mmCIF file of C-alpha atoms in Angstrom:
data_model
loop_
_atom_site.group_PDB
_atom_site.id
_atom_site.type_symbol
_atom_site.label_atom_id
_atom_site.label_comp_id
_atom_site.label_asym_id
_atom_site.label_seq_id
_atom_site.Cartn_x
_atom_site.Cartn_y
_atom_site.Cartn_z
ATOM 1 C CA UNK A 11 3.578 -16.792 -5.234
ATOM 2 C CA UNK A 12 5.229 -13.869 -3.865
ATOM 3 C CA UNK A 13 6.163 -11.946 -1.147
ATOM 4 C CA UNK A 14 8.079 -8.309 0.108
ATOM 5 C CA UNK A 15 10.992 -7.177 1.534
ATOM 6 C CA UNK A 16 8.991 -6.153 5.079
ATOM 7 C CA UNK A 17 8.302 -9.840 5.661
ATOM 8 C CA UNK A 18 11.960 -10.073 6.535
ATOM 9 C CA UNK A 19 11.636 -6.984 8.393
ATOM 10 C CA UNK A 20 12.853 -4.455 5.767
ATOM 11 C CA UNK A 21 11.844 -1.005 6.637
ATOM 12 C CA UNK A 22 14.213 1.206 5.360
ATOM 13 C CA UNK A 23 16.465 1.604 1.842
ATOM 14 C CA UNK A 24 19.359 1.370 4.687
ATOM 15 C CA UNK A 25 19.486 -0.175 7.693
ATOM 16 C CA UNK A 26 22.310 -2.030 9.545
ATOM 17 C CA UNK A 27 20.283 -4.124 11.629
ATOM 18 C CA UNK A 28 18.316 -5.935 8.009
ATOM 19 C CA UNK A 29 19.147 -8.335 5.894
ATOM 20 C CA UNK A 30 21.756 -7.162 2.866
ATOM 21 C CA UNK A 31 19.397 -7.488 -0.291
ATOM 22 C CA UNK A 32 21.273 -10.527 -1.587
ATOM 23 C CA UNK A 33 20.663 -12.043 1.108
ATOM 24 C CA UNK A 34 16.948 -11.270 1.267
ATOM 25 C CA UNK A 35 16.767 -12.386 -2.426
ATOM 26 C CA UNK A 36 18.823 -15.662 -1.909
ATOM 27 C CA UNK A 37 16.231 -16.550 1.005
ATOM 28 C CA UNK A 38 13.589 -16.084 -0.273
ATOM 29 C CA UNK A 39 14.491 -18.367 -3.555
ATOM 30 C CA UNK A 40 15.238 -21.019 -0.847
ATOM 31 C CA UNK A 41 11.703 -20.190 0.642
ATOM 32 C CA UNK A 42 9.909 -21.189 -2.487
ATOM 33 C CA UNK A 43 9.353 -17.667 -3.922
ATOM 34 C CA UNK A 44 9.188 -16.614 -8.164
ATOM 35 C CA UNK A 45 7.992 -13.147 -7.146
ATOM 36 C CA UNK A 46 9.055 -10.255 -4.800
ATOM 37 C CA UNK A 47 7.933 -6.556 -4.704
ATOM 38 C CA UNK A 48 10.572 -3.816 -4.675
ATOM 39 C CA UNK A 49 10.561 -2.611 -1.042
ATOM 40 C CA UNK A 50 11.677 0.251 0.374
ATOM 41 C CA UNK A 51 12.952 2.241 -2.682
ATOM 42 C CA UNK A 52 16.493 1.789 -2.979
ATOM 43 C CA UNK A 53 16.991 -1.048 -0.330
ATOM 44 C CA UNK A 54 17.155 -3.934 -4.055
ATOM 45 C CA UNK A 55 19.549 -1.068 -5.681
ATOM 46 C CA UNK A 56 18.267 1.398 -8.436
ATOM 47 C CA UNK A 57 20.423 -0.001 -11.182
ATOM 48 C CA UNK A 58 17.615 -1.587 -13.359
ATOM 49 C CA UNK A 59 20.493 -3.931 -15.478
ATOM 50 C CA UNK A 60 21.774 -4.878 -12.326
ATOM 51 C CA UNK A 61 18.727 -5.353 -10.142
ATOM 52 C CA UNK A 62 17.617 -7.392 -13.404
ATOM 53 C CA UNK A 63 20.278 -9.923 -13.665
ATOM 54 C CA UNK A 64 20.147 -10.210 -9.579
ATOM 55 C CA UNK A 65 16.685 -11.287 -9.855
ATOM 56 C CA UNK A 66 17.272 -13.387 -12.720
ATOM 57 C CA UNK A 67 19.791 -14.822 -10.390
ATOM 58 C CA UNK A 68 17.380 -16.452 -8.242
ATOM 59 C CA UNK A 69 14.902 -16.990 -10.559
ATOM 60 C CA UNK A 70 12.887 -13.975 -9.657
ATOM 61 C CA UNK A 71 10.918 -11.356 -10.874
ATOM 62 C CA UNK A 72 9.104 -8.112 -9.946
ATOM 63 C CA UNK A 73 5.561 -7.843 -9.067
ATOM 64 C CA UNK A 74 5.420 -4.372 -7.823
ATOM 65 C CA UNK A 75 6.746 -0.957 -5.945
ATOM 66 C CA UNK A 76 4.856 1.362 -3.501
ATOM 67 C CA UNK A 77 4.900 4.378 -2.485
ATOM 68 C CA UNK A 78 3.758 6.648 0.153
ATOM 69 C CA UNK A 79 1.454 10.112 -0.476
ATOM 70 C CA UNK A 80 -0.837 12.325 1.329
ATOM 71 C CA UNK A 81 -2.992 13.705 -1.384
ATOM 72 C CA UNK A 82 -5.869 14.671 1.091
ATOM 73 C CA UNK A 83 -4.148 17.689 1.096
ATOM 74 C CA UNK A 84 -4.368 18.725 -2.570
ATOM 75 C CA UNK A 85 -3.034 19.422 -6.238
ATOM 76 C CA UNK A 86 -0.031 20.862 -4.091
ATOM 77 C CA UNK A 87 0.664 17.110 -2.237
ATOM 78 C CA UNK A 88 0.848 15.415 -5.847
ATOM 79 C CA UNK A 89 2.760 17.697 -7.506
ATOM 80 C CA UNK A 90 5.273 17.350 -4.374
ATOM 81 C CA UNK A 91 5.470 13.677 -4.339
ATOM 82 C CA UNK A 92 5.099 13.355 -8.609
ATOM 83 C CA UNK A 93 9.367 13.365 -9.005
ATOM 84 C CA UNK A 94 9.786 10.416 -6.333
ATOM 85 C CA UNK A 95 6.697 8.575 -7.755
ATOM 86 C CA UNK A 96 7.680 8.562 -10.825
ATOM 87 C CA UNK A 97 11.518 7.581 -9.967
ATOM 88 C CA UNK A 98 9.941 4.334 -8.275
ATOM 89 C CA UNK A 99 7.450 3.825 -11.404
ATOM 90 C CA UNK A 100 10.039 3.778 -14.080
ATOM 91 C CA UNK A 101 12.282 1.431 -12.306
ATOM 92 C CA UNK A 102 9.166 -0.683 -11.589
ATOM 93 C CA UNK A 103 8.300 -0.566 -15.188
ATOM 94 C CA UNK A 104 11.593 -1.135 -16.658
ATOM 95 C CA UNK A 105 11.608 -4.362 -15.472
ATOM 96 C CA UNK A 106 8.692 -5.706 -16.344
ATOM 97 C CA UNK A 107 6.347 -5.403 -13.544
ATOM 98 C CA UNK A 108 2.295 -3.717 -14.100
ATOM 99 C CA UNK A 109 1.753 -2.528 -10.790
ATOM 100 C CA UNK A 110 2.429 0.586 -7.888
ATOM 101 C CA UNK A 111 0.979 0.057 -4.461
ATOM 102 C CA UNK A 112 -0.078 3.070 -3.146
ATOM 103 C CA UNK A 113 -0.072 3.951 0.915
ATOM 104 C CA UNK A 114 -1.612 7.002 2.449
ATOM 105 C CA UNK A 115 -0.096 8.808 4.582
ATOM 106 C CA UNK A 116 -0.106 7.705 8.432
ATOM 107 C CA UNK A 117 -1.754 9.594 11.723
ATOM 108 C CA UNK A 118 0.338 10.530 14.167
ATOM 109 C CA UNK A 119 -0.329 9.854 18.170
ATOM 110 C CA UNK A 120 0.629 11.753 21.174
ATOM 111 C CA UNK A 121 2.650 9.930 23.876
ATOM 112 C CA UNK A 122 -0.868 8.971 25.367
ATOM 113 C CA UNK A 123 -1.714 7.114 22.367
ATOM 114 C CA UNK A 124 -4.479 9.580 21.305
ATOM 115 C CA UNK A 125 -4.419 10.081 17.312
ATOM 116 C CA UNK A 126 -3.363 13.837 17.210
ATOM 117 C CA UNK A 127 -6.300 15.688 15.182
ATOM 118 C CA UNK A 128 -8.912 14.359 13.241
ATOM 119 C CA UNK A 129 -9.366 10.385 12.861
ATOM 120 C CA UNK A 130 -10.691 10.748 9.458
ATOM 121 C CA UNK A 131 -11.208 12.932 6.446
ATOM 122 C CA UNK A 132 -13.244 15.968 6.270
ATOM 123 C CA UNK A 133 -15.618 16.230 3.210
ATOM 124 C CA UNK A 134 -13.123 18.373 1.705
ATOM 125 C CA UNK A 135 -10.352 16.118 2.033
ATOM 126 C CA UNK A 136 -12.080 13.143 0.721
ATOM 127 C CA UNK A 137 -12.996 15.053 -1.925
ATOM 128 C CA UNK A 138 -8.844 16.089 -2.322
ATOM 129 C CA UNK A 139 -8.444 12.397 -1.322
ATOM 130 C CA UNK A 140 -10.279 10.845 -4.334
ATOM 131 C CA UNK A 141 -9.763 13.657 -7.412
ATOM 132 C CA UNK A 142 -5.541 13.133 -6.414
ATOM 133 C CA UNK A 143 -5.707 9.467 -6.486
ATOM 134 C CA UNK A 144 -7.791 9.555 -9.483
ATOM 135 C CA UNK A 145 -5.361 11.724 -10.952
ATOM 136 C CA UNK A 146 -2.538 9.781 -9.937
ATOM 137 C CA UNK A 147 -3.669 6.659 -11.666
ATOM 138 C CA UNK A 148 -4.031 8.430 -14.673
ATOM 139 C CA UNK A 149 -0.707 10.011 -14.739
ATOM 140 C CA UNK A 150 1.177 6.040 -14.005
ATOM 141 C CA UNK A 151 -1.525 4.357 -16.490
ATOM 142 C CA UNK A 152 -0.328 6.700 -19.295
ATOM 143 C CA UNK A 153 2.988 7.541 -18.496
ATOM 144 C CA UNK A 154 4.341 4.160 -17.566
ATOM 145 C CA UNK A 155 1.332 1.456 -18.407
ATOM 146 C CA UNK A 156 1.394 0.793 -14.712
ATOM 147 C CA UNK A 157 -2.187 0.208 -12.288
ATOM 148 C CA UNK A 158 -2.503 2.092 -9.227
ATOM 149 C CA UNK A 159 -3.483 -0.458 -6.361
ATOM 150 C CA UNK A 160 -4.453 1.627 -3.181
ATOM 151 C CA UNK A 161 -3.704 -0.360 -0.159
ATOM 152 C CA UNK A 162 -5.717 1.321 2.786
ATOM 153 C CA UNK A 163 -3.443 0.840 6.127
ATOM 154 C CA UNK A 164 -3.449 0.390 9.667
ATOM 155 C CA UNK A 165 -3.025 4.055 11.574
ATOM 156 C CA UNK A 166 -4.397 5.891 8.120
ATOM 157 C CA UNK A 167 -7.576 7.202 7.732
ATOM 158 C CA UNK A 168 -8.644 4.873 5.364
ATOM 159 C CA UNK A 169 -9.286 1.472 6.886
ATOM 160 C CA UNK A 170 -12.909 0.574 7.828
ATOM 161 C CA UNK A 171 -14.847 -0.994 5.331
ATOM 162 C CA UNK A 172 -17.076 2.310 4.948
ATOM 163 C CA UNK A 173 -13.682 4.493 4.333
ATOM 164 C CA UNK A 174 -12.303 1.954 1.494
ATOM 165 C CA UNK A 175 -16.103 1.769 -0.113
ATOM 166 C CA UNK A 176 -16.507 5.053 -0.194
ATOM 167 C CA UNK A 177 -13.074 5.217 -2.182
ATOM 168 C CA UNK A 178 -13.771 2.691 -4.817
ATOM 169 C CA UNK A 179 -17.569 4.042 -4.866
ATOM 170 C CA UNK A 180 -16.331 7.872 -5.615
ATOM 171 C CA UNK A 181 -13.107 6.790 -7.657
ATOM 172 C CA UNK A 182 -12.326 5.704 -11.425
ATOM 173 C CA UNK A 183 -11.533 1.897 -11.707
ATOM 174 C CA UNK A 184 -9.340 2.470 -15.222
ATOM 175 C CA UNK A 185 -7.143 4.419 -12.171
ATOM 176 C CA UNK A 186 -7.615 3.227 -8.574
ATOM 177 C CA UNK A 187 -8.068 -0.096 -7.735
ATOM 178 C CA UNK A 188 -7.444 -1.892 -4.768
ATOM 179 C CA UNK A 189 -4.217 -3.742 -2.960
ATOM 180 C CA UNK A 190 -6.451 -5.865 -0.199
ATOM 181 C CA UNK A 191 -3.779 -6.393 2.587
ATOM 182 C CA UNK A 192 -5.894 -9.091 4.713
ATOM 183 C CA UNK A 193 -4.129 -8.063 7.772
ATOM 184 C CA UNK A 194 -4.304 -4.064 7.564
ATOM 185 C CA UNK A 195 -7.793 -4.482 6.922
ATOM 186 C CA UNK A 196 -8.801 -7.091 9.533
ATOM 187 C CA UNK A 197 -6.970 -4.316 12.030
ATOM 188 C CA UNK A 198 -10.039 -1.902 11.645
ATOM 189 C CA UNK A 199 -12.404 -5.311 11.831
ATOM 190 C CA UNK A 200 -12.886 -5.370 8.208
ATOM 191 C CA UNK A 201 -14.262 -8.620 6.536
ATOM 192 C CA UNK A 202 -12.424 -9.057 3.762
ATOM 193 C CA UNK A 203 -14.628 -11.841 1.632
ATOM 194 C CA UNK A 204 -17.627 -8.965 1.945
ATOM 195 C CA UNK A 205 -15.393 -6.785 0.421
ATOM 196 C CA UNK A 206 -14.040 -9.317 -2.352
ATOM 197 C CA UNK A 207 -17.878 -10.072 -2.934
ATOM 198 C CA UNK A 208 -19.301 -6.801 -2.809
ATOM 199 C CA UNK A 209 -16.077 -5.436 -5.644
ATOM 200 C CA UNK A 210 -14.584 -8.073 -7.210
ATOM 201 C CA UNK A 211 -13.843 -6.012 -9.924
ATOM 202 C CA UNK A 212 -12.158 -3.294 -7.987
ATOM 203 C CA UNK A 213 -9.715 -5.873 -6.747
ATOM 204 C CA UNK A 214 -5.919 -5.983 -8.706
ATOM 205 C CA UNK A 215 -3.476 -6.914 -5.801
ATOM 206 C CA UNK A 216 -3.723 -9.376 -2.739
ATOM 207 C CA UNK A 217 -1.332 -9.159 0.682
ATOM 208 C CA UNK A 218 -2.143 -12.391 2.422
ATOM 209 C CA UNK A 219 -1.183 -11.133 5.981
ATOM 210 C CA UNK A 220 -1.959 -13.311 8.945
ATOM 211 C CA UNK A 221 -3.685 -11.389 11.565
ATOM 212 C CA UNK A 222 -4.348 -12.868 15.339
ATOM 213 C CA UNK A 223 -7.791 -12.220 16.580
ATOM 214 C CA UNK A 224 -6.592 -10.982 20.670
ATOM 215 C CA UNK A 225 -4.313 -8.558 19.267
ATOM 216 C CA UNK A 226 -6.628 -6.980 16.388
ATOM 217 C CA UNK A 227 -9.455 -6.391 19.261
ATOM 218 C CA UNK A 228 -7.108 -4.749 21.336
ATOM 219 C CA UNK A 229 -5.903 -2.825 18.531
ATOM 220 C CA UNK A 230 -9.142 -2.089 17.814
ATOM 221 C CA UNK A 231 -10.183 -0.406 21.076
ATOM 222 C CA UNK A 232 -7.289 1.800 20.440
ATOM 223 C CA UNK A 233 -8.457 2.769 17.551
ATOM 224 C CA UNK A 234 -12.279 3.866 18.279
ATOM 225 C CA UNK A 235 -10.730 6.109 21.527
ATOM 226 C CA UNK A 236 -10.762 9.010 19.035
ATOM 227 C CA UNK A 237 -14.255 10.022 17.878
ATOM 228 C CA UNK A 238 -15.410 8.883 14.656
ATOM 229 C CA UNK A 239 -18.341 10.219 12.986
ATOM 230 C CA UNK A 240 -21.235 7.603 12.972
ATOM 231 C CA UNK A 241 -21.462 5.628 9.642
ATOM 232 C CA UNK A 242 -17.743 6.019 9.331
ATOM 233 C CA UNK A 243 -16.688 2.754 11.207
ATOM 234 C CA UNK A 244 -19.003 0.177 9.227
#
């Protein structure tokens, strides 16, 4: 069992106001923990001897990194993000762990919390979307043995059930496959046992995130105030 940095509210490599990362490592031995994920790049150290014998320390080991990317945008966006991907991914490899979780990149809203542009993809983005993440996967499966696991996100425009289908329907599985954060999904009213049943193969990486029904509806009428193509939202 295993859990991340953000569950003890780590958001940034530095940041007075967290925990110091021995002291995020020492809790969460005391919590019960054999596994944690790497966290905001940086925030566990970059020192892969060091960051070793620390985990060793508390009897833990790595299960993962992630990174953030915006490949809707093209060849261009990989290319850009490629040196800081691959920093994460041989630090991740090095000790020991098989996986990257992958976030897209976030929309923005305007003070009257309207999502600035479009809610979703055009058909040339998706199109971007899929042929970078495809290529993506490829590059960390042969460069560094490591599986891409795409988590789709709350405020991205891949959420609904449609969005993620349609990216494990138009994507390679030897390179994308699927974080499922419970939580994140439930937020765009996702049912995540249809989606375990209807791809169980497409499946490598589980969040267990607790999400309270009266605050995912209201999130959820947030949400659909921007228009969304029909067929999009299923």
């Amino acid at each position: 069992m295993g859990t991340a940095p953000d569950s003890w509210g780590v958001w940034n490599p530095q940041d007075p106001a967290q925990p110091p990362a021995e002291q995020y490592l020492r809790e969460v031995h005391e919590a019960g923990y054999h596994w944690t994920e790497l966290g905001p790049f940086g925030y566990l150290g970059t020192d892969a001897a060091r960051l070793r014998d620390q985990l060793s320390g508390f009897d833990l080991s790595l299960s993962g990194g992630t990174v953030f990317t915006a490949l809707h945008k093209g060849a261009g966006a990989l290319e850009a993000v490629w040196p800081s991907v691959r920093e994460v991914a041989a630090l991740v490899q090095s000790l020991g762990a098989r996986y990257l979780i992958v976030i897209p990149e976030l929309r923005v809203r305007g003070p009257d919390g309207a999502v600035r542009g479009s809610r979703t993809f055009s058909v040339d983005e998706w199109d971007r979307f899929f042929a970078g993440h495809d290529e993506l996967g490829r590059r960390l499966l042969e460069e560094f043995g490591l599986r891409q696991q795409f988590h789709s996100h709350a405020e991205s425009p891949v959420g609904t059930y449609g969005e993620v289908a349609r990216l494990v329907q138009a994507t390679n599985p030897e390179f994308v496959n699927l974080c499922l954060d419970t939580g994140h999904f439930a937020y765009y009213l996702g049912d995540s046992l249809r989606l375990i049943r209807d791809f169980p193969d497409r499946i490598g990486y589980l969040h267990l995130s607790r999400s309270i029904p009266c605050f995912w509806l209201t999130c959820s009428r947030t949400i659909y105030r921007s228009p969304m193509p029909s067929g999009r939202a299923s």
